[in-house]
Short mmCIF file of N, CA and C in Angstrom, two decimals:
data_model
loop_
_atom_site.label_atom_id
_atom_site.label_comp_id
_atom_site.label_asym_id
_atom_site.label_seq_id
_atom_site.Cartn_x
_atom_site.Cartn_y
_atom_site.Cartn_z
N MET A 1 75.72 95.85 88.83
CA MET A 1 76.66 96.85 90.41
C MET A 1 77.57 96.47 90.83
N ILE A 2 78.34 97.54 90.98
CA ILE A 2 80.06 96.62 91.16
C ILE A 2 80.08 97.18 92.62
N ASP A 3 80.66 95.55 92.41
CA ASP A 3 80.87 95.44 93.92
C ASP A 3 82.32 96.01 94.57
N LEU A 4 82.31 96.98 95.66
CA LEU A 4 83.38 97.44 96.18
C LEU A 4 84.77 96.78 96.65
N ALA A 5 83.54 95.96 97.90
CA ALA A 5 84.15 94.74 98.90
C ALA A 5 85.22 94.41 98.37
N ARG A 6 84.99 93.94 97.57
CA ARG A 6 85.25 92.24 96.25
C ARG A 6 86.93 92.74 95.88
N ILE A 7 86.68 94.34 95.10
CA ILE A 7 87.62 95.11 94.14
C ILE A 7 88.67 95.12 94.99
N TYR A 8 88.45 95.63 96.56
CA TYR A 8 89.49 95.92 97.53
C TYR A 8 89.74 94.80 97.88
N MET A 9 88.84 93.73 97.95
CA MET A 9 89.93 92.48 98.87
C MET A 9 90.45 91.24 97.69
N GLU A 10 90.23 92.21 96.45
CA GLU A 10 91.45 91.78 95.53
C GLU A 10 92.48 92.18 95.06
N MET A 11 92.68 93.75 95.50
CA MET A 11 93.65 94.34 95.77
C MET A 11 94.22 94.11 96.62
N ALA A 12 93.78 93.16 98.22
CA ALA A 12 94.54 92.50 98.90
C ALA A 12 95.39 91.47 98.55
N LEU A 13 94.63 90.75 98.31
CA LEU A 13 95.20 89.75 97.65
C LEU A 13 96.28 89.31 96.40
N ARG A 14 96.06 90.95 95.59
CA ARG A 14 97.57 91.42 94.71
C ARG A 14 98.75 90.87 95.74
N LEU A 15 98.02 91.81 96.64
CA LEU A 15 99.59 92.44 97.31
C LEU A 15 100.01 91.07 98.33
N ALA A 16 99.19 90.42 98.86
CA ALA A 16 99.85 88.73 98.89
C ALA A 16 100.44 88.43 98.27
N GLU A 17 100.02 88.16 96.40
CA GLU A 17 100.72 87.23 95.44
C GLU A 17 102.36 88.08 95.28
N GLU A 18 102.39 89.50 95.94
CA GLU A 18 103.78 90.12 95.71
C GLU A 18 104.48 89.56 97.02
N ALA A 19 104.14 89.72 98.20
CA ALA A 19 104.74 89.01 99.24
C ALA A 19 104.84 87.85 98.91
N ALA A 20 104.39 86.81 98.52
CA ALA A 20 104.87 85.62 98.47
C ALA A 20 106.17 85.40 96.91
N SER A 21 106.01 86.34 95.98
CA SER A 21 107.04 86.68 95.22
C SER A 21 107.78 86.82 96.25
N ALA A 22 108.29 87.12 96.99
CA ALA A 22 109.50 87.82 97.62
C ALA A 22 109.94 87.61 98.63
N GLY A 23 108.93 86.00 98.92
CA GLY A 23 109.07 84.85 99.74
C GLY A 23 108.71 84.91 101.36
N GLU A 24 107.75 85.86 101.05
CA GLU A 24 107.22 86.39 102.15
C GLU A 24 106.12 85.77 102.69
N THR A 25 105.75 85.60 103.78
CA THR A 25 104.06 84.64 104.08
C THR A 25 102.91 85.63 102.76
N PRO A 26 102.46 84.99 102.63
CA PRO A 26 101.45 85.95 101.38
C PRO A 26 100.16 86.54 102.02
N ILE A 27 100.07 87.68 102.25
CA ILE A 27 98.95 88.87 103.41
C ILE A 27 99.18 89.73 102.61
N GLY A 28 98.39 90.42 102.21
CA GLY A 28 97.77 91.90 101.80
C GLY A 28 96.95 92.30 102.57
N ALA A 29 97.17 93.82 102.62
CA ALA A 29 95.96 94.63 103.32
C ALA A 29 96.19 95.71 103.01
N VAL A 30 94.76 96.08 102.43
CA VAL A 30 94.52 98.07 102.01
C VAL A 30 93.37 98.75 102.92
N ILE A 31 93.41 99.90 102.97
CA ILE A 31 92.58 101.00 104.07
C ILE A 31 92.32 101.78 103.31
N VAL A 32 90.46 101.79 103.08
CA VAL A 32 90.21 102.84 102.12
C VAL A 32 89.12 103.21 102.98
N ARG A 33 88.65 104.85 102.62
CA ARG A 33 87.65 105.83 103.04
C ARG A 33 87.00 106.28 101.66
N ASP A 34 85.56 106.22 102.47
CA ASP A 34 84.56 107.01 100.65
C ASP A 34 85.43 106.78 100.06
N GLY A 35 85.71 105.86 99.53
CA GLY A 35 86.03 104.89 98.19
C GLY A 35 87.60 105.43 97.91
N ASP A 36 88.59 106.19 98.55
CA ASP A 36 89.83 106.58 98.44
C ASP A 36 90.59 105.69 99.42
N LEU A 37 91.35 105.44 98.30
CA LEU A 37 92.65 104.34 98.49
C LEU A 37 93.64 104.73 99.85
N LEU A 38 93.20 104.54 101.53
CA LEU A 38 94.25 105.48 102.18
C LEU A 38 95.38 104.63 102.52
N GLY A 39 95.77 103.19 102.42
CA GLY A 39 97.34 102.65 102.53
C GLY A 39 97.13 100.89 102.13
N LYS A 40 97.64 100.62 102.38
CA LYS A 40 98.27 99.42 101.74
C LYS A 40 99.49 98.46 102.20
N GLY A 41 99.61 97.27 102.59
CA GLY A 41 100.95 96.81 103.13
C GLY A 41 100.70 95.10 102.54
N ARG A 42 101.78 94.79 102.47
CA ARG A 42 102.11 93.02 102.62
C ARG A 42 103.02 93.03 103.47
N ASN A 43 102.90 91.56 103.81
CA ASN A 43 104.20 91.27 104.94
C ASN A 43 105.39 91.19 104.00
N ARG A 44 106.19 91.71 105.24
CA ARG A 44 107.79 92.33 104.61
C ARG A 44 108.53 91.78 105.86
N THR A 45 108.23 90.71 106.75
CA THR A 45 109.27 90.73 107.96
C THR A 45 110.45 90.31 107.55
N ILE A 46 110.67 88.97 106.58
CA ILE A 46 111.92 89.02 106.56
C ILE A 46 112.63 89.68 105.70
N ALA A 47 112.07 90.42 104.40
CA ALA A 47 112.67 91.86 103.71
C ALA A 47 113.72 92.93 104.87
N LEU A 48 112.69 92.82 106.10
CA LEU A 48 112.72 94.36 107.29
C LEU A 48 113.45 93.66 108.16
N GLN A 49 113.50 91.96 107.99
CA GLN A 49 113.82 91.43 109.57
C GLN A 49 113.08 92.29 110.58
N ASP A 50 112.22 92.19 110.62
CA ASP A 50 111.52 93.39 111.21
C ASP A 50 110.18 92.43 111.71
N PRO A 51 109.96 91.18 112.74
CA PRO A 51 108.86 90.78 113.14
C PRO A 51 107.22 91.43 113.33
N THR A 52 107.51 92.49 113.46
CA THR A 52 106.48 93.68 112.97
C THR A 52 105.77 93.99 112.10
N ALA A 53 106.57 93.61 110.97
CA ALA A 53 106.51 94.14 109.57
C ALA A 53 105.26 93.58 108.67
N HIS A 54 104.66 93.01 109.47
CA HIS A 54 102.78 92.95 109.02
C HIS A 54 102.22 93.45 108.00
N ALA A 55 101.36 93.30 107.41
CA ALA A 55 100.18 93.53 106.10
C ALA A 55 99.81 94.87 106.61
N GLU A 56 99.28 94.72 107.84
CA GLU A 56 97.96 95.09 108.44
C GLU A 56 99.30 96.52 109.12
N MET A 57 99.92 96.53 109.74
CA MET A 57 100.96 97.74 110.48
C MET A 57 101.45 98.32 109.19
N GLU A 58 101.61 98.05 107.65
CA GLU A 58 102.21 98.34 107.17
C GLU A 58 100.88 99.40 106.42
N ALA A 59 99.68 98.67 106.44
CA ALA A 59 99.22 99.96 105.66
C ALA A 59 98.42 100.79 106.95
N ILE A 60 98.04 100.55 108.22
CA ILE A 60 97.73 101.28 108.79
C ILE A 60 98.23 102.40 109.65
N GLY A 61 100.07 102.14 108.85
CA GLY A 61 100.92 103.38 109.44
C GLY A 61 100.87 103.91 108.25
N ALA A 62 100.47 103.52 106.88
CA ALA A 62 100.09 104.01 105.39
C ALA A 62 99.11 105.52 105.63
N ALA A 63 97.74 104.70 106.04
CA ALA A 63 96.70 105.32 106.03
C ALA A 63 97.16 106.18 107.28
N ALA A 64 98.07 106.26 108.30
CA ALA A 64 97.56 107.00 109.48
C ALA A 64 98.33 108.26 108.73
N ASN A 65 99.15 108.06 107.95
CA ASN A 65 100.39 109.20 107.63
C ASN A 65 99.39 110.11 106.27
N ALA A 66 98.92 108.89 105.56
CA ALA A 66 97.48 110.15 103.83
C ALA A 66 97.28 110.48 105.08
N LEU A 67 96.07 110.41 106.06
CA LEU A 67 95.21 111.50 106.67
C LEU A 67 96.50 112.04 107.67
N GLY A 68 97.53 112.35 107.79
CA GLY A 68 97.98 112.62 109.11
C GLY A 68 97.08 112.77 110.65
N GLU A 69 96.91 111.95 110.72
CA GLU A 69 96.24 111.04 112.41
C GLU A 69 96.18 110.23 112.54
N ARG A 70 96.12 109.67 113.61
CA ARG A 70 96.31 108.42 113.76
C ARG A 70 94.92 107.77 114.07
N TYR A 71 94.33 107.94 113.88
CA TYR A 71 92.54 107.33 113.83
C TYR A 71 92.28 107.33 112.95
N LEU A 72 91.88 106.07 112.68
CA LEU A 72 91.50 105.53 111.13
C LEU A 72 89.84 105.62 110.98
N THR A 73 88.99 106.30 112.10
CA THR A 73 87.72 106.57 111.75
C THR A 73 87.14 106.40 110.97
N ASP A 74 85.61 105.47 110.87
CA ASP A 74 84.98 105.76 109.51
C ASP A 74 86.19 104.49 107.68
N ALA A 75 87.14 104.26 108.49
CA ALA A 75 88.13 103.37 107.20
C ALA A 75 87.73 102.07 107.56
N THR A 76 88.09 101.63 106.68
CA THR A 76 87.89 100.01 106.55
C THR A 76 88.89 99.33 105.61
N MET A 77 89.43 98.50 106.87
CA MET A 77 90.42 97.37 106.60
C MET A 77 89.96 96.34 105.68
N TYR A 78 90.69 96.02 104.44
CA TYR A 78 90.42 94.32 103.65
C TYR A 78 91.72 93.64 104.39
N VAL A 79 92.06 92.63 104.35
CA VAL A 79 93.07 92.04 104.65
C VAL A 79 92.35 90.17 104.00
N THR A 80 93.25 89.87 103.38
CA THR A 80 93.59 88.42 103.30
C THR A 80 93.45 86.96 104.27
N LEU A 81 93.80 87.44 105.38
CA LEU A 81 94.12 86.51 106.62
C LEU A 81 93.88 87.34 107.93
N GLU A 82 92.90 87.10 108.81
CA GLU A 82 92.23 86.95 109.82
C GLU A 82 93.51 87.56 110.78
N PRO A 83 93.53 89.08 111.00
CA PRO A 83 94.74 89.20 112.09
C PRO A 83 95.12 88.66 113.25
N CYS A 84 96.35 88.72 113.60
CA CYS A 84 97.22 88.00 114.82
C CYS A 84 96.71 88.98 115.94
N PRO A 85 97.19 88.33 116.92
CA PRO A 85 97.06 89.81 118.52
C PRO A 85 97.31 90.94 118.27
N MET A 86 98.83 90.96 117.38
CA MET A 86 99.36 92.15 117.72
C MET A 86 98.32 92.63 116.09
N CYS A 87 98.44 92.52 115.40
CA CYS A 87 97.67 93.61 114.18
C CYS A 87 96.03 93.70 115.00
N ALA A 88 95.19 92.93 115.59
CA ALA A 88 93.99 93.49 116.03
C ALA A 88 94.48 94.71 116.65
N GLY A 89 94.96 93.95 117.81
CA GLY A 89 95.69 95.22 118.76
C GLY A 89 95.51 96.69 118.41
N ALA A 90 96.57 96.57 117.16
CA ALA A 90 96.68 98.15 116.24
C ALA A 90 95.83 98.42 115.96
N LEU A 91 95.03 97.80 115.55
CA LEU A 91 92.89 98.32 114.88
C LEU A 91 92.71 98.98 116.17
N VAL A 92 92.43 98.48 117.25
CA VAL A 92 91.95 98.86 118.03
C VAL A 92 92.60 100.24 118.36
N LEU A 93 94.14 100.50 118.48
CA LEU A 93 94.63 101.48 118.95
C LEU A 93 94.30 102.29 117.50
N ALA A 94 93.81 101.69 116.42
CA ALA A 94 93.90 103.23 115.80
C ALA A 94 92.41 103.35 115.11
N ARG A 95 91.63 102.13 115.95
CA ARG A 95 90.07 103.36 116.13
C ARG A 95 89.32 102.49 114.71
N ILE A 96 89.93 101.49 113.73
CA ILE A 96 89.47 100.91 112.63
C ILE A 96 88.02 101.11 112.73
N GLY A 97 87.53 101.54 111.59
CA GLY A 97 85.71 101.49 111.40
C GLY A 97 85.67 99.99 111.35
N ARG A 98 86.10 99.57 110.03
CA ARG A 98 85.27 98.64 110.58
C ARG A 98 87.00 97.56 109.84
N LEU A 99 86.86 95.59 109.17
CA LEU A 99 87.25 95.38 109.27
C LEU A 99 86.68 94.22 108.41
N VAL A 100 87.19 93.98 107.02
CA VAL A 100 87.42 92.64 105.81
C VAL A 100 88.06 92.01 105.96
N TYR A 101 87.70 90.34 106.38
CA TYR A 101 88.77 89.53 106.34
C TYR A 101 88.63 88.33 105.28
N ALA A 102 89.33 87.10 104.45
CA ALA A 102 89.41 87.06 103.88
C ALA A 102 89.72 85.25 104.94
N ALA A 103 90.33 85.05 105.23
CA ALA A 103 90.58 83.25 105.40
C ALA A 103 90.78 83.61 107.18
N ARG A 104 89.91 82.60 107.52
CA ARG A 104 90.16 82.24 109.27
C ARG A 104 91.49 81.73 109.27
N ASP A 105 92.55 82.53 110.61
CA ASP A 105 93.62 81.97 110.99
C ASP A 105 93.50 81.29 112.33
N PRO A 106 93.22 79.35 112.13
CA PRO A 106 92.83 78.61 113.27
C PRO A 106 94.34 79.05 114.68
N LYS A 107 94.96 79.08 114.00
CA LYS A 107 96.87 79.44 114.59
C LYS A 107 97.09 80.70 115.56
N ALA A 108 96.61 81.51 114.74
CA ALA A 108 97.07 82.86 115.25
C ALA A 108 96.25 83.75 115.37
N GLY A 109 94.77 83.34 114.83
CA GLY A 109 93.87 85.19 114.17
C GLY A 109 92.98 85.20 115.39
N ALA A 110 92.99 86.78 115.83
CA ALA A 110 92.78 87.27 117.13
C ALA A 110 91.07 88.05 116.97
N ILE A 111 90.84 87.61 115.91
CA ILE A 111 89.22 88.62 115.87
C ILE A 111 88.39 87.03 115.55
N GLU A 112 87.95 86.17 115.38
CA GLU A 112 87.30 85.10 115.13
C GLU A 112 88.06 83.45 115.90
N SER A 113 88.70 83.61 115.59
CA SER A 113 89.84 81.88 115.78
C SER A 113 90.01 82.23 117.30
N LEU A 114 90.67 82.82 117.77
CA LEU A 114 91.29 82.26 118.55
C LEU A 114 90.79 83.60 119.64
N TYR A 115 90.64 84.44 119.89
CA TYR A 115 90.20 85.56 120.93
C TYR A 115 89.17 86.36 119.71
N ARG A 116 88.87 87.41 120.63
CA ARG A 116 87.90 88.39 119.62
C ARG A 116 88.53 89.45 120.25
N LEU A 117 89.21 90.13 120.10
CA LEU A 117 89.92 91.64 120.13
C LEU A 117 88.69 92.82 119.87
N HIS A 118 88.17 92.36 118.85
CA HIS A 118 87.34 93.45 117.77
C HIS A 118 86.34 94.17 118.87
N ASP A 119 85.80 92.72 119.53
CA ASP A 119 84.83 93.18 120.40
C ASP A 119 84.79 93.28 121.87
N ASP A 120 86.01 93.04 122.71
CA ASP A 120 86.03 92.93 124.23
C ASP A 120 85.65 94.10 124.14
N PRO A 121 84.81 93.71 125.33
CA PRO A 121 84.38 95.32 125.81
C PRO A 121 85.21 95.84 127.20
N ARG A 122 86.30 94.85 127.42
CA ARG A 122 87.42 95.74 128.16
C ARG A 122 88.08 96.21 127.64
N LEU A 123 88.18 96.44 126.34
CA LEU A 123 89.25 97.90 125.72
C LEU A 123 88.28 99.27 125.44
N ASN A 124 88.83 100.16 125.14
CA ASN A 124 88.31 101.22 124.72
C ASN A 124 87.57 101.41 122.82
N HIS A 125 87.98 100.60 122.33
CA HIS A 125 87.03 100.99 121.33
C HIS A 125 86.31 99.79 120.74
N ARG A 126 85.55 99.57 119.72
CA ARG A 126 84.87 97.93 119.32
C ARG A 126 84.51 98.13 117.49
N PHE A 127 84.90 97.67 116.84
CA PHE A 127 84.81 97.14 115.28
C PHE A 127 83.81 96.28 114.64
N PRO A 128 82.94 96.49 113.71
CA PRO A 128 82.47 95.30 113.20
C PRO A 128 83.31 94.55 112.24
N VAL A 129 82.99 93.22 112.15
CA VAL A 129 84.13 92.72 111.68
C VAL A 129 82.83 91.13 110.28
N SER A 130 83.85 91.48 108.90
CA SER A 130 83.22 90.43 108.02
C SER A 130 83.78 89.47 107.88
N GLY A 131 84.07 88.32 107.82
CA GLY A 131 84.59 87.25 107.40
C GLY A 131 84.28 87.08 106.57
N GLY A 132 85.26 86.04 105.48
CA GLY A 132 85.07 84.98 104.41
C GLY A 132 84.92 85.46 103.15
N LEU A 133 85.35 86.57 103.04
CA LEU A 133 85.54 87.55 101.51
C LEU A 133 86.17 86.77 100.87
N LEU A 134 86.42 86.23 99.82
CA LEU A 134 87.42 85.71 98.80
C LEU A 134 88.42 84.83 99.92
N GLU A 135 87.55 84.15 100.50
CA GLU A 135 88.42 83.17 101.12
C GLU A 135 88.96 81.90 100.45
N GLU A 136 88.39 81.83 99.46
CA GLU A 136 89.16 80.26 99.07
C GLU A 136 89.81 80.87 98.41
N GLN A 137 90.01 82.23 97.68
CA GLN A 137 91.59 82.04 96.90
C GLN A 137 92.47 82.64 98.17
N SER A 138 91.77 82.66 98.70
CA SER A 138 93.38 83.70 99.82
C SER A 138 93.70 82.44 100.56
N ALA A 139 92.94 81.36 100.60
CA ALA A 139 93.79 79.98 101.79
C ALA A 139 94.40 79.04 100.87
N ALA A 140 93.91 79.03 99.50
CA ALA A 140 94.92 78.57 98.48
C ALA A 140 95.96 79.45 98.57
N LEU A 141 96.00 80.48 98.24
CA LEU A 141 97.58 81.20 97.95
C LEU A 141 98.18 81.09 99.57
N LEU A 142 97.69 80.83 100.45
CA LEU A 142 98.62 80.58 101.52
C LEU A 142 98.59 79.21 101.77
N ALA A 143 98.18 78.21 101.09
CA ALA A 143 98.13 76.38 101.07
C ALA A 143 99.50 76.96 100.14
N GLU A 144 99.06 77.11 98.81
CA GLU A 144 99.90 76.91 97.94
C GLU A 144 101.92 77.50 98.43
N PHE A 145 101.76 78.41 99.20
CA PHE A 145 103.19 79.00 99.55
C PHE A 145 103.54 77.99 100.57
N PHE A 146 103.02 77.61 101.79
CA PHE A 146 103.52 76.67 102.41
C PHE A 146 104.04 75.61 102.45
N ARG A 147 102.86 74.68 100.85
CA ARG A 147 103.69 73.63 100.66
C ARG A 147 105.09 74.11 99.62
N GLU A 148 104.88 74.68 98.95
CA GLU A 148 106.14 74.88 98.46
C GLU A 148 107.25 75.15 99.07
N LYS A 149 107.20 75.54 100.50
CA LYS A 149 108.12 76.29 101.38
C LYS A 149 108.50 75.45 101.91
N ARG A 150 107.95 73.90 102.44
CA ARG A 150 108.02 72.58 102.50
C ARG A 150 108.66 71.94 102.28
N GLU A 151 108.20 71.65 100.53
CA GLU A 151 109.24 71.00 99.49
C GLU A 151 110.38 71.49 99.43
N ARG A 152 110.79 73.32 98.86
CA ARG A 152 112.11 73.27 99.63
C ARG A 152 112.82 73.24 100.19
N LYS A 153 112.69 73.02 101.46
CA LYS A 153 113.01 72.42 103.26
C LYS A 153 113.60 70.86 102.39
N LYS A 154 112.55 70.10 101.84
CA LYS A 154 112.93 68.49 102.21
C LYS A 154 113.38 68.31 101.30
N LEU A 155 113.74 68.92 100.04
CA LEU A 155 114.86 69.12 98.98
C LEU A 155 116.16 69.41 100.01
N LYS A 156 116.79 70.53 100.30
CA LYS A 156 117.66 71.09 101.19
C LYS A 156 118.08 69.70 101.98
N ARG A 157 117.27 69.36 102.55
CA ARG A 157 117.14 67.92 104.25
C ARG A 157 118.01 67.04 102.94
N ASN A 158 117.78 67.07 101.80
CA ASN A 158 117.71 65.59 101.05
C ASN A 158 119.37 65.96 99.80
N GLY A 159 119.35 66.85 100.15
CA GLY A 159 120.68 67.37 99.67
C GLY A 159 120.49 68.31 98.06
N HIS A 160 119.58 68.92 97.98
CA HIS A 160 119.28 69.40 96.70
C HIS A 160 119.36 70.63 96.52
N ALA A 161 120.03 71.08 95.68
CA ALA A 161 119.91 73.05 96.01
C ALA A 161 118.33 73.31 95.16
N ASP A 162 118.38 74.62 95.45
CA ASP A 162 117.01 75.43 95.36
C ASP A 162 117.32 75.15 93.52
#
């Protein structure tokens, strides 16, 4: 049997790898509904010099444009890292149907790690969440990216060129 959730998360991981290749934090996201890819995104905060250019925000915008509407009811987002407060808030505003994420984010996660925006009864929309799908692959990609970034910084500090 085909595991569509795994396929969609693998798509998000490929987008995260593209982000890493461009020097961006390796996070990727896709949004699907009824088997149709509605939107995808990867981090572009450096390329666009825009602190809001997160993978989730790009995917939400693309999906809303594809549908011609602002609500993503019955759609599922697959993202490689637990969303931050901004992105979790955007998912609430977009009325996403479901969220699946790979790795937890203990420093900025607003779904389960630090906050639980997806099920806060004070907000006007709540959605189910599944975490941990391809967590090891996503966490390894992030760890390698930040390890290399620290090494480059150390080399520069010691007078070595990139």
